[in-house]
Coordinates of C-alpha atoms in Angstrom, one line a residue:
X643 CA -2.4 -15.5 -16.0
X644 CA -3.8 -14.5 -12.6
X645 CA -3.3 -17.5 -10.3
X646 CA -6.7 -17.9 -8.7
X647 CA -6.9 -21.6 -8.0
X648 CA -10.5 -21.4 -6.8
X649 CA -11.6 -19.2 -9.7
X650 CA -11.8 -15.4 -9.9
X651 CA -15.6 -15.6 -9.0
X652 CA -15.4 -16.1 -5.3
X653 CA -18.5 -18.3 -5.2
X654 CA -17.4 -20.5 -8.2
X655 CA -15.9 -23.0 -5.7
X656 CA -19.4 -24.2 -5.1
X657 CA -19.5 -25.8 -8.5
X658 CA -19.3 -29.6 -8.3
X659 CA -16.4 -29.4 -10.9
X660 CA -14.2 -27.1 -8.8
X661 CA -11.2 -28.4 -7.1
X662 CA -11.9 -26.7 -3.7
X663 CA -10.6 -29.7 -1.7
X664 CA -7.2 -29.2 -3.5
X665 CA -6.8 -25.4 -3.1
X666 CA -3.9 -25.6 -0.7
X667 CA -2.3 -28.8 -2.1
X668 CA 0.9 -28.3 -4.1
X669 CA -0.1 -30.9 -6.6
X670 CA -3.1 -28.7 -7.8
X671 CA -0.9 -25.6 -8.0
X672 CA 1.6 -27.6 -10.1
X673 CA -1.1 -28.8 -12.4
X674 CA -2.3 -25.2 -13.0
X675 CA 1.2 -23.8 -13.6
X676 CA 2.1 -26.6 -16.0
X677 CA -1.2 -26.3 -17.8
X678 CA -0.5 -22.5 -18.3
X679 CA 3.0 -23.3 -19.4
X680 CA 2.0 -25.7 -22.0
X681 CA -0.5 -23.2 -23.4
X682 CA 2.2 -20.5 -23.7
X683 CA 1.4 -18.0 -21.0
X684 CA 4.3 -15.7 -20.3
X685 CA 3.9 -15.7 -16.6
X686 CA 1.7 -16.5 -13.6
X687 CA 0.7 -13.6 -11.4
X688 CA 0.4 -14.4 -7.8
X689 CA -1.6 -11.8 -5.8
X690 CA -1.7 -11.5 -2.1
X691 CA -4.3 -10.0 0.4
X692 CA -4.3 -9.7 4.2
X693 CA -8.0 -9.3 4.8
X694 CA -11.3 -10.9 4.0
X695 CA -14.6 -9.3 4.1
X696 CA -16.7 -12.4 4.8
X697 CA -14.4 -14.7 6.6
X698 CA -15.4 -18.3 6.0
X699 CA -17.9 -17.8 3.4
X700 CA -15.6 -18.4 0.5
X701 CA -12.0 -19.6 0.2
X702 CA -9.2 -17.0 0.0
X703 CA -8.8 -16.2 -3.7
X704 CA -5.0 -16.1 -3.8
X705 CA -4.1 -19.4 -2.2
X706 CA -0.8 -19.9 -0.4
X707 CA 1.8 -17.1 0.2
X708 CA 3.4 -16.0 -3.1
X709 CA 7.1 -16.4 -2.4
X710 CA 6.6 -19.8 -0.9
X711 CA 4.6 -20.9 -4.0
X712 CA 7.1 -19.3 -6.4
X713 CA 9.9 -21.3 -4.8
X714 CA 7.9 -24.5 -5.0
X715 CA 7.0 -24.0 -8.7
X716 CA 10.6 -23.4 -9.8
X717 CA 11.7 -27.0 -10.2
X718 CA 8.4 -28.2 -11.8
X719 CA 8.3 -25.5 -14.5
X720 CA 11.0 -24.5 -17.0
X721 CA 9.8 -21.5 -19.0
X722 CA 6.8 -19.7 -17.5
X723 CA 7.5 -16.5 -15.4
X724 CA 6.5 -16.3 -11.8
X725 CA 5.4 -12.9 -10.6
X726 CA 4.9 -12.5 -6.9
X727 CA 3.2 -9.7 -4.9
X728 CA 5.1 -8.3 -2.0
X729 CA 4.2 -5.0 -0.2
X730 CA 6.8 -2.4 0.5
X731 CA 4.9 -1.4 3.7
X732 CA 5.4 -4.7 5.5
X733 CA 8.8 -6.0 4.6
X734 CA 12.4 -4.9 4.8
X735 CA 14.2 -4.1 1.5
X736 CA 17.3 -6.2 2.1
X737 CA 15.2 -9.3 2.9
X738 CA 12.9 -8.7 -0.1
X739 CA 15.8 -8.3 -2.4
X740 CA 17.4 -11.4 -1.1
X741 CA 14.3 -13.5 -1.4
X742 CA 13.6 -12.5 -5.0
X743 CA 17.3 -12.9 -6.1
X744 CA 17.3 -16.4 -4.6
X745 CA 14.2 -17.5 -6.5
X746 CA 15.5 -15.8 -9.7
X747 CA 18.7 -17.9 -9.4
X748 CA 16.7 -21.1 -8.7
X749 CA 14.3 -20.5 -11.5
X750 CA 17.1 -19.5 -14.0
X751 CA 15.7 -16.0 -14.4
X752 CA 12.0 -16.2 -14.4
X753 CA 11.0 -14.0 -11.5
X754 CA 9.0 -10.8 -11.3
X755 CA 8.0 -8.5 -8.4
X756 CA 4.6 -7.0 -8.2
X757 CA 5.3 -3.8 -6.1
X758 CA 2.3 -2.7 -3.9
X759 CA 2.1 -0.2 -1.1
X760 CA -1.0 -1.7 0.4
X761 CA -4.2 0.2 1.4
X762 CA -5.1 -2.2 4.2
X763 CA -3.6 -4.9 6.3
X764 CA -1.6 -2.7 8.7
X765 CA -3.5 -4.3 11.7
X766 CA -2.0 -7.6 10.8
X767 CA 1.5 -6.3 11.3
X768 CA 0.7 -4.0 14.1
X769 CA 1.5 -0.8 12.1
X770 CA -0.5 2.2 10.9
X771 CA -0.3 2.8 7.2
X772 CA 0.8 6.3 6.3
X773 CA -1.2 8.4 3.8
X774 CA -1.2 7.2 0.1
X775 CA 1.4 9.8 -1.1
X776 CA 3.9 8.9 1.7
X777 CA 3.5 5.2 0.9
X778 CA 4.6 6.0 -2.7
X779 CA 7.5 8.0 -1.5
X780 CA 8.6 5.1 0.7
X781 CA 8.1 2.6 -2.1
X782 CA 10.1 4.7 -4.5
X783 CA 13.0 4.5 -2.1
X784 CA 12.4 0.8 -1.4
X785 CA 12.7 -0.1 -5.0
X786 CA 15.9 2.0 -5.4
X787 CA 17.5 0.1 -2.5
X788 CA 16.5 -3.2 -4.0
X789 CA 17.9 -2.3 -7.3
X790 CA 21.3 -1.2 -5.8
X791 CA 21.4 -4.5 -3.9
X792 CA 20.7 -6.5 -7.0
X793 CA 23.4 -4.5 -8.9
X794 CA 26.1 -4.8 -6.2
X795 CA 27.8 -7.5 -8.1
X796 CA 29.3 -7.0 -11.6
X797 CA 28.1 -9.6 -14.0
X798 CA 31.6 -11.1 -14.3
X799 CA 32.5 -10.9 -10.6
X800 CA 32.4 -14.6 -10.1
X801 CA 35.5 -16.3 -11.7
X802 CA 35.7 -19.7 -9.9
X803 CA 39.5 -19.8 -9.9
X804 CA 40.2 -22.9 -7.8
X805 CA 44.0 -22.7 -8.0
X806 CA 44.2 -19.1 -6.7
X807 CA 41.2 -19.7 -4.2
X808 CA 39.4 -16.7 -5.8
X809 CA 35.7 -17.5 -6.1
X810 CA 34.8 -13.9 -7.0
X811 CA 36.8 -10.8 -7.7
X812 CA 36.6 -8.4 -4.7
X813 CA 36.8 -5.4 -7.1
X814 CA 33.7 -6.8 -8.8
X815 CA 31.6 -6.5 -5.7
X816 CA 30.4 -3.0 -4.7
X817 CA 28.8 -2.8 -1.3
X818 CA 25.8 -0.6 -1.0
X819 CA 25.9 2.5 1.2
X820 CA 22.3 3.9 0.9
X821 CA 21.2 6.7 3.2
X822 CA 17.6 7.8 2.5
X823 CA 14.7 9.3 4.4
X824 CA 13.1 5.9 5.0
X825 CA 15.9 3.3 4.7
X826 CA 19.6 3.1 5.6
X827 CA 21.4 0.1 4.1
X828 CA 25.1 -0.9 4.1
X829 CA 26.4 -4.1 2.6
X830 CA 25.6 -6.4 -0.3
X831 CA 23.6 -9.5 -1.0
X832 CA 25.5 -12.7 -0.3
X833 CA 25.0 -14.0 -3.8
X834 CA 26.0 -12.8 -7.4
X835 CA 23.8 -11.0 -9.8
X836 CA 20.8 -13.2 -10.9
X837 CA 20.3 -14.6 -14.4
X838 CA 18.2 -11.7 -15.6
X839 CA 20.1 -9.1 -13.8
X840 CA 17.1 -8.0 -11.7
X841 CA 13.6 -9.4 -11.3
X842 CA 11.0 -7.8 -13.6
X843 CA 9.3 -4.8 -11.7
X844 CA 5.5 -5.0 -12.0
X845 CA 3.1 -2.4 -10.7
X846 CA -0.7 -1.8 -10.6
X847 CA -1.4 1.6 -9.3
X848 CA -3.9 3.9 -11.3
X849 CA -3.9 7.1 -9.3
X850 CA -1.7 9.9 -10.5
X851 CA 0.9 8.9 -7.8
X852 CA 0.7 5.3 -9.0
X853 CA 1.2 6.3 -12.6
X854 CA 4.2 8.4 -11.7
X855 CA 5.7 5.4 -9.8
X856 CA 5.0 3.2 -12.9
X857 CA 6.7 5.7 -15.2
X858 CA 9.8 5.6 -13.0
X859 CA 10.1 2.0 -12.1
X860 CA 7.6 -0.4 -13.7
X861 CA 8.4 -2.7 -16.6
X862 CA 5.0 -4.3 -16.5
X863 CA 1.8 -2.4 -15.5
X864 CA -1.3 -4.2 -14.6
X865 CA -4.4 -2.0 -14.9
X866 CA -8.2 -2.2 -14.6
X867 CA -9.8 -0.8 -17.7
X868 CA -13.3 -1.4 -19.1
X869 CA -13.5 1.1 -21.9
X870 CA -11.2 1.0 -24.9
X871 CA -10.8 4.7 -25.2
X872 CA -10.0 5.2 -21.6
X873 CA -7.5 2.4 -21.8
X874 CA -5.9 4.1 -24.8
X875 CA -5.7 7.3 -22.8
X876 CA -4.1 5.5 -19.8
X877 CA -1.7 3.7 -22.1
X878 CA -0.6 6.9 -23.8
X879 CA -0.4 8.7 -20.3
X880 CA 1.8 6.2 -18.7
X881 CA 4.2 5.9 -21.6
X882 CA 4.3 9.6 -22.0
X883 CA 5.3 10.1 -18.3
X884 CA 8.0 7.5 -18.8
X885 CA 9.3 9.3 -21.9
X886 CA 9.5 12.6 -20.0
X887 CA 11.8 10.8 -17.5
X888 CA 14.1 9.6 -20.2
X889 CA 12.9 6.1 -20.5
X890 CA 12.1 4.3 -23.7
X891 CA 8.2 3.8 -23.6
X892 CA 8.5 0.4 -25.2
X893 CA 10.3 -0.9 -22.1
X894 CA 7.0 -0.7 -20.2
X895 CA 4.4 -3.4 -21.1
X896 CA 0.8 -2.4 -20.1
X897 CA -1.6 -5.3 -19.5
X898 CA -5.2 -4.7 -18.7
X899 CA -6.9 -7.4 -16.6
X900 CA -9.7 -9.3 -18.3
X901 CA -12.0 -12.1 -17.1
X902 CA -13.5 -14.0 -20.0
X903 CA -16.4 -16.5 -20.1
X904 CA -16.0 -18.4 -23.3
X905 CA -18.5 -20.8 -25.0
X906 CA -18.8 -22.5 -28.3
X907 CA -21.3 -19.7 -29.2
X908 CA -22.5 -16.5 -27.7
X909 CA -25.6 -18.3 -26.3
X910 CA -23.5 -21.0 -24.8
X911 CA -21.3 -18.4 -23.1
X912 CA -24.3 -16.6 -21.8
X913 CA -25.6 -19.9 -20.4
X914 CA -22.3 -20.4 -18.5
X915 CA -22.5 -16.9 -17.1
X916 CA -26.1 -17.4 -16.0
X917 CA -25.3 -20.6 -14.2
X918 CA -22.4 -18.9 -12.4
X919 CA -24.6 -15.9 -11.4
X920 CA -26.9 -18.3 -9.5
X921 CA -24.0 -19.0 -7.1
X922 CA -23.7 -15.3 -6.1
X923 CA -25.5 -14.1 -3.0
X924 CA -27.1 -10.9 -4.5
X925 CA -28.0 -9.3 -1.1
X926 CA -24.5 -9.6 0.1
X927 CA -23.4 -8.4 -3.3
X928 CA -25.7 -5.4 -2.9
X929 CA -23.9 -4.4 0.2
X930 CA -20.5 -4.9 -1.4
X931 CA -21.7 -2.9 -4.4
X932 CA -22.6 0.1 -2.1
X933 CA -19.0 0.1 -1.0
X934 CA -17.7 -0.1 -4.6
X935 CA -20.0 2.7 -5.6
X936 CA -18.5 5.0 -2.9
X937 CA -21.3 4.7 -0.4
X938 CA -24.3 4.7 -2.8
X939 CA -27.6 3.8 -1.2
X940 CA -29.0 0.8 -3.1
X941 CA -31.6 -0.1 -0.6
X942 CA -34.8 -1.2 -2.1
X943 CA -33.7 -1.0 -5.7
X944 CA -34.8 -3.9 -7.9
X945 CA -32.1 -6.3 -8.9
X946 CA -33.2 -6.4 -12.6
X947 CA -33.3 -2.7 -13.2
X948 CA -30.5 0.0 -13.7
X949 CA -29.3 2.1 -10.9
X950 CA -30.8 5.6 -11.1
X951 CA -28.0 8.0 -11.8
X952 CA -29.0 10.4 -9.1
X953 CA -28.0 7.8 -6.5
X954 CA -24.4 7.8 -7.7
X955 CA -21.6 10.3 -7.0
X956 CA -20.1 12.3 -9.8
X957 CA -17.1 10.2 -10.8
X958 CA -14.8 13.1 -11.2
X959 CA -15.5 14.1 -7.6
X960 CA -15.3 10.5 -6.3
X961 CA -11.9 10.1 -8.2
X962 CA -10.3 13.2 -6.9
X963 CA -9.1 11.3 -3.8
X964 CA -7.2 8.9 -6.0
X965 CA -6.4 5.3 -5.2
X966 CA -7.6 2.0 -6.6
X967 CA -11.1 2.2 -5.3
X968 CA -11.7 5.6 -6.8
X969 CA -10.2 4.7 -10.2
X970 CA -12.4 1.6 -10.4
X971 CA -15.4 3.5 -9.3
X972 CA -15.2 5.2 -12.6
X973 CA -15.4 1.9 -14.3
X974 CA -18.6 0.8 -12.5
X975 CA -20.2 4.3 -12.9
X976 CA -19.8 3.9 -16.6
X977 CA -21.2 0.5 -16.6
X978 CA -24.2 1.7 -14.5
X979 CA -24.9 4.9 -16.4
X980 CA -23.4 4.6 -19.9
X981 CA -24.2 0.9 -20.3
X982 CA -27.4 0.9 -18.2
X983 CA -26.5 -2.5 -16.6
X984 CA -28.9 -3.9 -14.1
X985 CA -27.9 -4.0 -10.4
X986 CA -27.9 -7.8 -10.7
X987 CA -25.4 -7.7 -13.7
X988 CA -23.3 -5.1 -12.0
X989 CA -23.0 -7.3 -8.8
X990 CA -22.0 -10.2 -11.1
X991 CA -19.5 -8.2 -13.1
X992 CA -17.9 -7.0 -9.8
X993 CA -17.7 -10.5 -8.4
X994 CA -16.2 -11.9 -11.5
X995 CA -13.9 -9.0 -12.5
X996 CA -13.3 -6.7 -9.6
X997 CA -13.4 -3.8 -11.9
X998 CA -11.4 -5.4 -14.6
X999 CA -12.8 -5.9 -18.1
X1000 CA -15.1 -8.8 -18.7
X1001 CA -16.4 -10.5 -21.8
X1002 CA -18.9 -13.2 -22.4
X1003 CA -18.9 -14.6 -25.9
X1004 CA -17.6 -17.2 -28.4
X1005 CA -13.9 -17.9 -28.9
X1006 CA -13.7 -15.8 -32.1
X1007 CA -15.5 -12.9 -30.6
X1008 CA -13.4 -12.9 -27.4
X1009 CA -10.3 -13.0 -29.7
X1010 CA -11.7 -10.0 -31.6
X1011 CA -11.9 -8.0 -28.4
X1012 CA -8.2 -8.9 -27.6
X1013 CA -7.1 -8.0 -31.1
X1014 CA -9.0 -4.7 -31.2
X1015 CA -7.4 -3.5 -28.0
X1016 CA -4.0 -4.7 -28.9
X1017 CA -3.9 -3.2 -32.4
X1018 CA -5.4 0.2 -31.5
X1019 CA -2.9 1.2 -28.7
X1020 CA -4.9 0.2 -25.7
X1021 CA -2.5 -2.4 -24.4
X1022 CA 0.6 -4.5 -25.0
X1023 CA -1.1 -7.7 -23.9
X1024 CA -3.5 -8.9 -21.2
X1025 CA -3.6 -10.3 -17.7
X1026 CA -6.2 -13.1 -18.1
X1027 CA -8.0 -14.4 -15.0
X1028 CA -10.2 -17.6 -15.4
X1029 CA -13.6 -16.9 -13.8
X1030 CA -14.0 -20.5 -12.7
X1031 CA -11.6 -23.4 -12.3
X1032 CA -10.2 -25.7 -13.5
X1033 CA -12.4 -26.0 -16.7
X1034 CA -12.5 -22.2 -17.1
X1035 CA -8.7 -22.4 -17.6
X1036 CA -9.0 -25.3 -20.0
X1037 CA -11.1 -23.5 -22.5
X1038 CA -8.6 -20.5 -22.4
X1039 CA -5.7 -22.8 -22.9
X1040 CA -7.4 -25.1 -25.5
X1041 CA -9.4 -22.5 -27.5
X1042 CA -8.6 -18.8 -26.9
X1043 CA -4.7 -18.9 -26.9
X1044 CA -4.6 -21.2 -30.1
X1045 CA -7.0 -18.7 -31.8
X1046 CA -4.7 -15.8 -30.9
X1047 CA -1.7 -17.7 -32.1
X1048 CA -3.5 -18.5 -35.4
X1049 CA -4.0 -14.7 -35.9
X1050 CA -0.3 -14.1 -35.2
X1051 CA -1.1 -12.2 -32.0
X1052 CA 0.6 -14.6 -29.6
X1053 CA 3.8 -16.7 -30.0
X1054 CA 3.2 -20.5 -30.2
X1055 CA 6.6 -21.0 -28.3
X1056 CA 8.7 -19.2 -25.7
X1057 CA 11.3 -16.9 -27.3
X1058 CA 13.9 -17.1 -24.7
X1059 CA 15.0 -18.6 -21.4
X1060 CA 14.1 -15.8 -18.9
X1061 CA 11.0 -13.8 -18.1
X1062 CA 12.7 -10.7 -19.6
X1063 CA 13.3 -12.5 -22.8
X1064 CA 9.8 -13.6 -23.2
X1065 CA 8.4 -10.1 -22.5
X1066 CA 10.8 -8.5 -24.9
X1067 CA 12.7 -6.7 -22.1
X1068 CA 16.5 -6.2 -22.2
X1069 CA 18.6 -7.4 -19.3
X1070 CA 19.4 -4.3 -17.3
X1071 CA 22.9 -2.9 -17.1
X1072 CA 24.4 -2.7 -13.7
X1073 CA 23.2 0.5 -12.2
X1074 CA 25.8 2.7 -10.4
X1075 CA 25.0 6.1 -8.9
X1076 CA 21.3 5.8 -9.3
X1077 CA 20.7 9.1 -7.6
X1078 CA 21.9 10.8 -10.9
X1079 CA 19.5 8.7 -13.1
X1080 CA 16.3 10.8 -13.7
X1081 CA 14.4 7.5 -14.1
X1082 CA 15.3 6.5 -10.5
X1083 CA 15.2 9.8 -8.6
X1084 CA 13.1 10.1 -5.4
X1085 CA 9.6 11.1 -6.1
X1086 CA 9.1 14.8 -5.7

């Protein structure tokens, strides 16, 4: 579950039912986490951003800083995973490895790291971001450093021998000596290997560089897909790249994002969507859509008519530069041209899903969508984001997940004690000499 305490739709905080007054209160975050855990979500995904296009208009969608919130949620949850976003461009590998290992210990093995390289935000840190390809090279080295730090202790290094005053075997601790192009690290973490060995590595890049990075490192891949055939192609492509590197493709779980609006019937769901759409500033949305559509001129176009295709760039040309914006442009181009969606509907789709798949229907029909994608090789599961809160989460927990459980598509209980257990991922063996492992080589 994407943790958006104000709702994925930025303007949904204006609803009388929202908990906007409680957005930065720990009590509300705890309620959301425990609600998701009772429903059987495998994990909470905590995003992070360093910029806001319209400061003050809407609350920041991500709430408080991810590592802080993960630490706070450890003692008030017992089984749900906690996946936090941290950029490799703005933090030191040793600190990041230490932070996540600490939380993994405190949570008894429920931590994941969403690895991002960031495409904006450098001004906050007083740094200039390098080109995308170089950011991925740096991130590849960053992850390898973190993995070596997490693996510096043997699993049985700690012996707790009080009589001999030997807490841990010195021959079970292997200090890291990493000399790379971007990082030089000597030493080891001041703590033993964590309960699940290493935090689960999560990634969301969709460019060719991002897919290569996922094939080398990721265990969970978040992706924005709106068309089932393109989702199947992405699924096959990433897993094929992983297999070519010697990895078992089943060790990568691919989860498209989806923003459902669910009603007792299709008409009821449509009514909810229509009410939410009235909260969106369409003229501000028009300007934002021009950016999403790679600079398209939408001036003077009626809101309730499709966008003329001649105002839109060829998606293959626009996508040649790569990156998240370019990859999602293809999604919106398809909605505009293939699906002939009106400008108003496109703006609402962008606001509620940010390029991710959306669905507005009854519980059964929404579950049908999940089942079709899952059973036809388009995904291994989903990253669900409630469009509005908190009642948007309630209907997902009370209706959608029980329906998926009834169909045998989702477990009614947690299958293990760690995030890896619940995702069907093995505890990784201690990695020694990662330079010789083709799955962990520096990106060429």
